Amino acid sequence: MIISYKINRFNLKCSLVLLIIGYFISKSGAFLMCCGLAILLFYLLKLKFRYLLCSTRFVEYYFPFMMLLTVLLGLAYMSYANDFINFGVLRSITPKFLCNIFAFILRLVDKVFTGRISLGGFSLYYFGISLFGGNIDYSVNTGLKYFVVDSGLLLLLQDWGLIITILMSVIFIMLMRMLMKNKEYALIVYMLIIILWSFNEDIFISVGSNFAFYIFGHELRRRHIKAYE
């Protein structure tokens, strides 16, 4: 992302080589998906498809959408792909052939994201959601050989609470609007990738690795400086 920040200096071949090397070193599906998408988006920007990042509501509401998707995938996994717990009524009212299709798709997605979907589903089942957070308790026996919540979005929701999650959603919607208005295309790409990465890794609540907070502060500062001038 840092190498490709200057769109006019973006080098597709160099980026692809770094992507391949990085994947073989890290063996991370999240790295491959996020960096691959970043390269694709920067390439589209270089081809002057910039209007795609500033003409759609999806970009503006990307953060709350990904938060909702994280929860829905976890609940769907517990409903259709989980063989240990009888969760909800969806499976009982869904035709068997659809249940099998949903289970296959959800297990495939879970495998791509190295178990993040299933672990998120178990976390939602055992610990739920509250206004003020602090729900996750690793001392509770979930019956799994391995249990840890890696999704930064789910950690935000369950550990920080619904109130903070709603506040963060508002902040990120405001930030996307500012970036779209100022035509900060490279920063928009960064925001899209960091939120997608947070779907799989716990970087979202880490100030050291999530530079979105610094971007928000910079945009606010620039906005107020311009207003003052």
Short mmCIF file of C-alpha atoms in Angstrom, two decimals:
data_model
loop_
_atom_site.label_atom_id
_atom_site.label_comp_id
_atom_site.label_asym_id
_atom_site.label_seq_id
_atom_site.Cartn_x
_atom_site.Cartn_y
_atom_site.Cartn_z
CA MET A 1 0.00 0.00 0.00
CA ILE A 2 2.78 2.42 0.90
CA ILE A 3 4.72 1.59 -2.28
CA SER A 4 1.59 2.12 -4.39
CA TYR A 5 0.34 5.27 -2.64
CA LYS A 6 1.33 7.57 -5.50
CA ILE A 7 -1.07 6.46 -8.22
CA ASN A 8 0.99 7.93 -11.04
CA ARG A 9 3.97 5.87 -9.86
CA PHE A 10 2.03 2.62 -9.50
CA ASN A 11 3.90 -0.31 -11.05
CA LEU A 12 1.72 -3.36 -11.71
CA LYS A 13 4.55 -5.83 -12.35
CA CYS A 14 6.48 -4.79 -9.25
CA SER A 15 3.33 -4.98 -7.12
CA LEU A 16 2.46 -8.46 -8.39
CA VAL A 17 5.99 -9.72 -7.69
CA LEU A 18 5.80 -8.34 -4.13
CA LEU A 19 2.35 -9.92 -3.73
CA ILE A 20 3.62 -13.37 -4.74
CA ILE A 21 6.71 -13.12 -2.55
CA GLY A 22 4.66 -11.86 0.41
CA TYR A 23 2.13 -14.67 0.05
CA PHE A 24 4.76 -17.42 -0.04
CA ILE A 25 6.43 -15.93 3.03
CA SER A 26 3.25 -15.36 5.05
CA LYS A 27 1.01 -18.16 3.68
CA SER A 28 -1.83 -15.81 4.53
CA GLY A 29 -5.08 -15.89 2.58
CA ALA A 30 -6.01 -12.51 4.05
CA PHE A 31 -2.75 -11.03 2.74
CA LEU A 32 -3.38 -12.44 -0.73
CA MET A 33 -6.97 -11.21 -0.83
CA CYS A 34 -6.40 -7.73 0.62
CA CYS A 35 -3.20 -6.92 -1.24
CA GLY A 36 -4.55 -8.44 -4.44
CA LEU A 37 -7.65 -6.24 -4.19
CA ALA A 38 -5.46 -3.21 -3.44
CA ILE A 39 -3.40 -3.85 -6.58
CA LEU A 40 -6.58 -4.22 -8.64
CA LEU A 41 -8.06 -0.97 -7.29
CA PHE A 42 -4.82 0.98 -7.83
CA TYR A 43 -4.63 -0.39 -11.36
CA LEU A 44 -8.22 0.79 -12.00
CA LEU A 45 -7.30 4.20 -10.62
CA LYS A 46 -4.35 4.36 -12.99
CA LEU A 47 -6.76 3.57 -15.82
CA LYS A 48 -8.81 6.64 -14.78
CA PHE A 49 -11.75 4.69 -13.34
CA ARG A 50 -11.71 7.01 -10.35
CA TYR A 51 -15.41 7.81 -10.56
CA LEU A 52 -16.11 4.28 -9.31
CA LEU A 53 -14.74 5.28 -5.89
CA CYS A 54 -16.68 8.52 -5.66
CA SER A 55 -20.02 7.72 -7.25
CA THR A 56 -21.35 4.83 -5.18
CA ARG A 57 -23.04 4.75 -1.79
CA PHE A 58 -21.45 1.38 -1.12
CA VAL A 59 -18.06 3.03 -0.56
CA GLU A 60 -19.60 5.54 1.83
CA TYR A 61 -21.32 2.87 3.96
CA TYR A 62 -18.64 0.21 3.53
CA PHE A 63 -17.74 0.01 7.23
CA PRO A 64 -21.25 -0.65 8.64
CA PHE A 65 -21.86 -3.04 5.73
CA MET A 66 -18.75 -5.09 6.63
CA MET A 67 -19.72 -5.05 10.30
CA LEU A 68 -23.20 -6.37 9.47
CA LEU A 69 -21.71 -8.96 7.09
CA THR A 70 -19.37 -10.20 9.84
CA VAL A 71 -22.29 -10.81 12.19
CA LEU A 72 -24.56 -12.33 9.55
CA LEU A 73 -21.90 -14.76 8.33
CA GLY A 74 -21.20 -15.89 11.89
CA LEU A 75 -24.88 -16.43 12.63
CA ALA A 76 -25.43 -18.14 9.27
CA TYR A 77 -22.54 -20.52 9.98
CA MET A 78 -24.02 -21.46 13.35
CA SER A 79 -27.41 -21.99 11.71
CA TYR A 80 -26.36 -24.11 8.72
CA ALA A 81 -22.74 -25.27 8.88
CA ASN A 82 -22.37 -26.04 12.58
CA ASP A 83 -22.85 -29.70 13.54
CA PHE A 84 -22.43 -29.36 17.30
CA ILE A 85 -25.03 -26.84 18.45
CA ASN A 86 -28.69 -26.58 17.50
CA PHE A 87 -28.76 -22.85 16.87
CA GLY A 88 -31.91 -20.96 15.92
CA VAL A 89 -34.79 -22.08 13.73
CA LEU A 90 -33.42 -21.27 10.27
CA ARG A 91 -32.24 -24.81 9.61
CA SER A 92 -35.60 -26.30 10.60
CA ILE A 93 -37.58 -24.07 8.21
CA THR A 94 -35.14 -24.27 5.29
CA PRO A 95 -35.45 -27.09 2.72
CA LYS A 96 -32.79 -29.74 3.24
CA PHE A 97 -31.16 -29.29 -0.17
CA LEU A 98 -30.78 -25.54 0.52
CA CYS A 99 -29.31 -26.29 3.94
CA ASN A 100 -26.68 -28.49 2.27
CA ILE A 101 -25.87 -25.78 -0.29
CA PHE A 102 -25.62 -23.07 2.40
CA ALA A 103 -23.47 -25.33 4.57
CA PHE A 104 -21.08 -26.07 1.68
CA ILE A 105 -20.73 -22.37 0.77
CA LEU A 106 -20.25 -21.25 4.38
CA ARG A 107 -17.63 -23.93 5.08
CA LEU A 108 -15.79 -22.95 1.91
CA VAL A 109 -15.81 -19.27 2.89
CA ASP A 110 -14.72 -20.24 6.40
CA LYS A 111 -11.81 -22.23 4.96
CA VAL A 112 -10.74 -19.28 2.79
CA PHE A 113 -10.72 -17.06 5.88
CA THR A 114 -8.91 -19.73 7.94
CA GLY A 115 -11.74 -20.44 10.35
CA ARG A 116 -12.62 -16.82 11.16
CA ILE A 117 -16.30 -17.29 10.24
CA SER A 118 -16.84 -20.34 12.46
CA LEU A 119 -14.90 -18.84 15.39
CA GLY A 120 -16.94 -15.65 15.04
CA GLY A 121 -20.14 -17.67 15.03
CA PHE A 122 -19.20 -19.52 18.21
CA SER A 123 -18.20 -16.24 19.85
CA LEU A 124 -21.56 -14.66 19.01
CA TYR A 125 -23.36 -17.77 20.28
CA TYR A 126 -21.55 -17.99 23.60
CA PHE A 127 -20.93 -14.33 24.43
CA GLY A 128 -23.45 -12.26 22.46
CA ILE A 129 -23.48 -8.48 22.10
CA SER A 130 -24.02 -5.75 24.69
CA LEU A 131 -24.08 -1.96 24.81
CA PHE A 132 -20.80 -1.56 26.69
CA GLY A 133 -18.85 -4.64 25.57
CA GLY A 134 -16.50 -6.82 27.57
CA ASN A 135 -18.39 -9.91 26.46
CA ILE A 136 -15.62 -12.25 25.34
CA ASP A 137 -14.34 -14.53 28.11
CA TYR A 138 -11.63 -16.98 27.10
CA SER A 139 -12.00 -18.88 30.38
CA VAL A 140 -15.36 -20.22 29.18
CA ASN A 141 -15.21 -23.72 27.74
CA THR A 142 -16.62 -23.49 24.21
CA GLY A 143 -15.99 -27.16 23.49
CA LEU A 144 -13.51 -26.28 20.74
CA LYS A 145 -9.89 -27.39 20.67
CA TYR A 146 -8.92 -23.88 19.58
CA PHE A 147 -10.88 -20.71 20.22
CA VAL A 148 -9.80 -17.10 19.71
CA VAL A 149 -11.54 -14.17 18.06
CA ASP A 150 -9.22 -12.73 15.42
CA SER A 151 -11.70 -10.54 13.54
CA GLY A 152 -11.06 -6.91 14.44
CA LEU A 153 -14.65 -5.99 13.55
CA LEU A 154 -16.08 -8.66 15.86
CA LEU A 155 -13.68 -7.68 18.63
CA LEU A 156 -14.87 -4.10 18.30
CA LEU A 157 -18.50 -5.19 18.56
CA GLN A 158 -18.14 -7.69 21.42
CA ASP A 159 -15.26 -6.22 23.43
CA TRP A 160 -15.96 -2.51 22.96
CA GLY A 161 -19.73 -2.74 22.75
CA LEU A 162 -22.58 -1.64 20.53
CA ILE A 163 -22.35 2.05 21.48
CA ILE A 164 -18.69 2.35 20.44
CA THR A 165 -19.39 0.32 17.30
CA ILE A 166 -22.17 2.71 16.25
CA LEU A 167 -19.89 5.68 17.01
CA MET A 168 -17.11 4.15 14.89
CA SER A 169 -19.59 3.54 12.06
CA VAL A 170 -20.58 7.21 12.10
CA ILE A 171 -16.92 8.28 12.14
CA PHE A 172 -16.03 6.06 9.19
CA ILE A 173 -19.04 7.21 7.17
CA MET A 174 -17.96 10.83 7.80
CA LEU A 175 -14.37 9.97 6.85
CA MET A 176 -15.42 8.28 3.60
CA ARG A 177 -17.55 11.31 2.70
CA MET A 178 -14.62 13.65 3.30
CA LEU A 179 -12.24 11.50 1.25
CA MET A 180 -14.75 11.21 -1.59
CA LYS A 181 -15.39 14.96 -1.55
CA ASN A 182 -11.65 15.72 -1.61
CA LYS A 183 -11.03 13.03 -4.25
CA GLU A 184 -8.43 11.29 -2.10
CA TYR A 185 -8.56 8.14 -4.21
CA ALA A 186 -5.51 6.39 -2.77
CA LEU A 187 -6.72 6.94 0.80
CA ILE A 188 -10.16 5.59 -0.13
CA VAL A 189 -8.48 2.41 -1.38
CA TYR A 190 -6.50 2.20 1.86
CA MET A 191 -9.70 2.52 3.90
CA LEU A 192 -11.44 -0.20 1.90
CA ILE A 193 -8.51 -2.56 2.38
CA ILE A 194 -7.96 -1.87 6.09
CA ILE A 195 -11.63 -2.57 6.83
CA LEU A 196 -11.53 -5.78 4.77
CA TRP A 197 -8.34 -6.80 6.56
CA SER A 198 -10.05 -6.09 9.89
CA PHE A 199 -12.73 -8.58 8.88
CA ASN A 200 -10.06 -11.27 9.20
CA GLU A 201 -7.43 -9.87 11.59
CA ASP A 202 -7.51 -7.93 14.86
CA ILE A 203 -5.75 -4.84 13.48
CA PHE A 204 -8.77 -2.54 13.58
CA ILE A 205 -8.50 -1.71 17.28
CA SER A 206 -4.71 -1.38 17.07
CA VAL A 207 -3.60 2.24 16.68
CA GLY A 208 -0.15 1.02 15.69
CA SER A 209 -1.39 -0.81 12.57
CA ASN A 210 -4.66 0.94 11.71
CA PHE A 211 -3.73 4.31 10.21
CA ALA A 212 -7.38 5.11 9.51
CA PHE A 213 -7.50 7.07 12.77
CA TYR A 214 -4.58 9.24 11.64
CA ILE A 215 -6.26 9.79 8.28
CA PHE A 216 -9.44 10.90 10.04
CA GLY A 217 -7.49 13.33 12.22
CA HIS A 218 -5.65 14.70 9.19
CA GLU A 219 -8.88 15.24 7.24
CA LEU A 220 -10.52 16.99 10.21
CA ARG A 221 -7.46 19.20 10.69
CA ARG A 222 -7.34 20.14 7.02
CA ARG A 223 -11.07 20.83 6.98
CA HIS A 224 -10.91 23.15 9.98
CA ILE A 225 -7.77 24.90 8.76
CA LYS A 226 -9.48 25.66 5.45
CA ALA A 227 -12.57 26.87 7.29
CA TYR A 228 -10.40 29.10 9.49
CA GLU A 229 -8.55 30.55 6.52
#
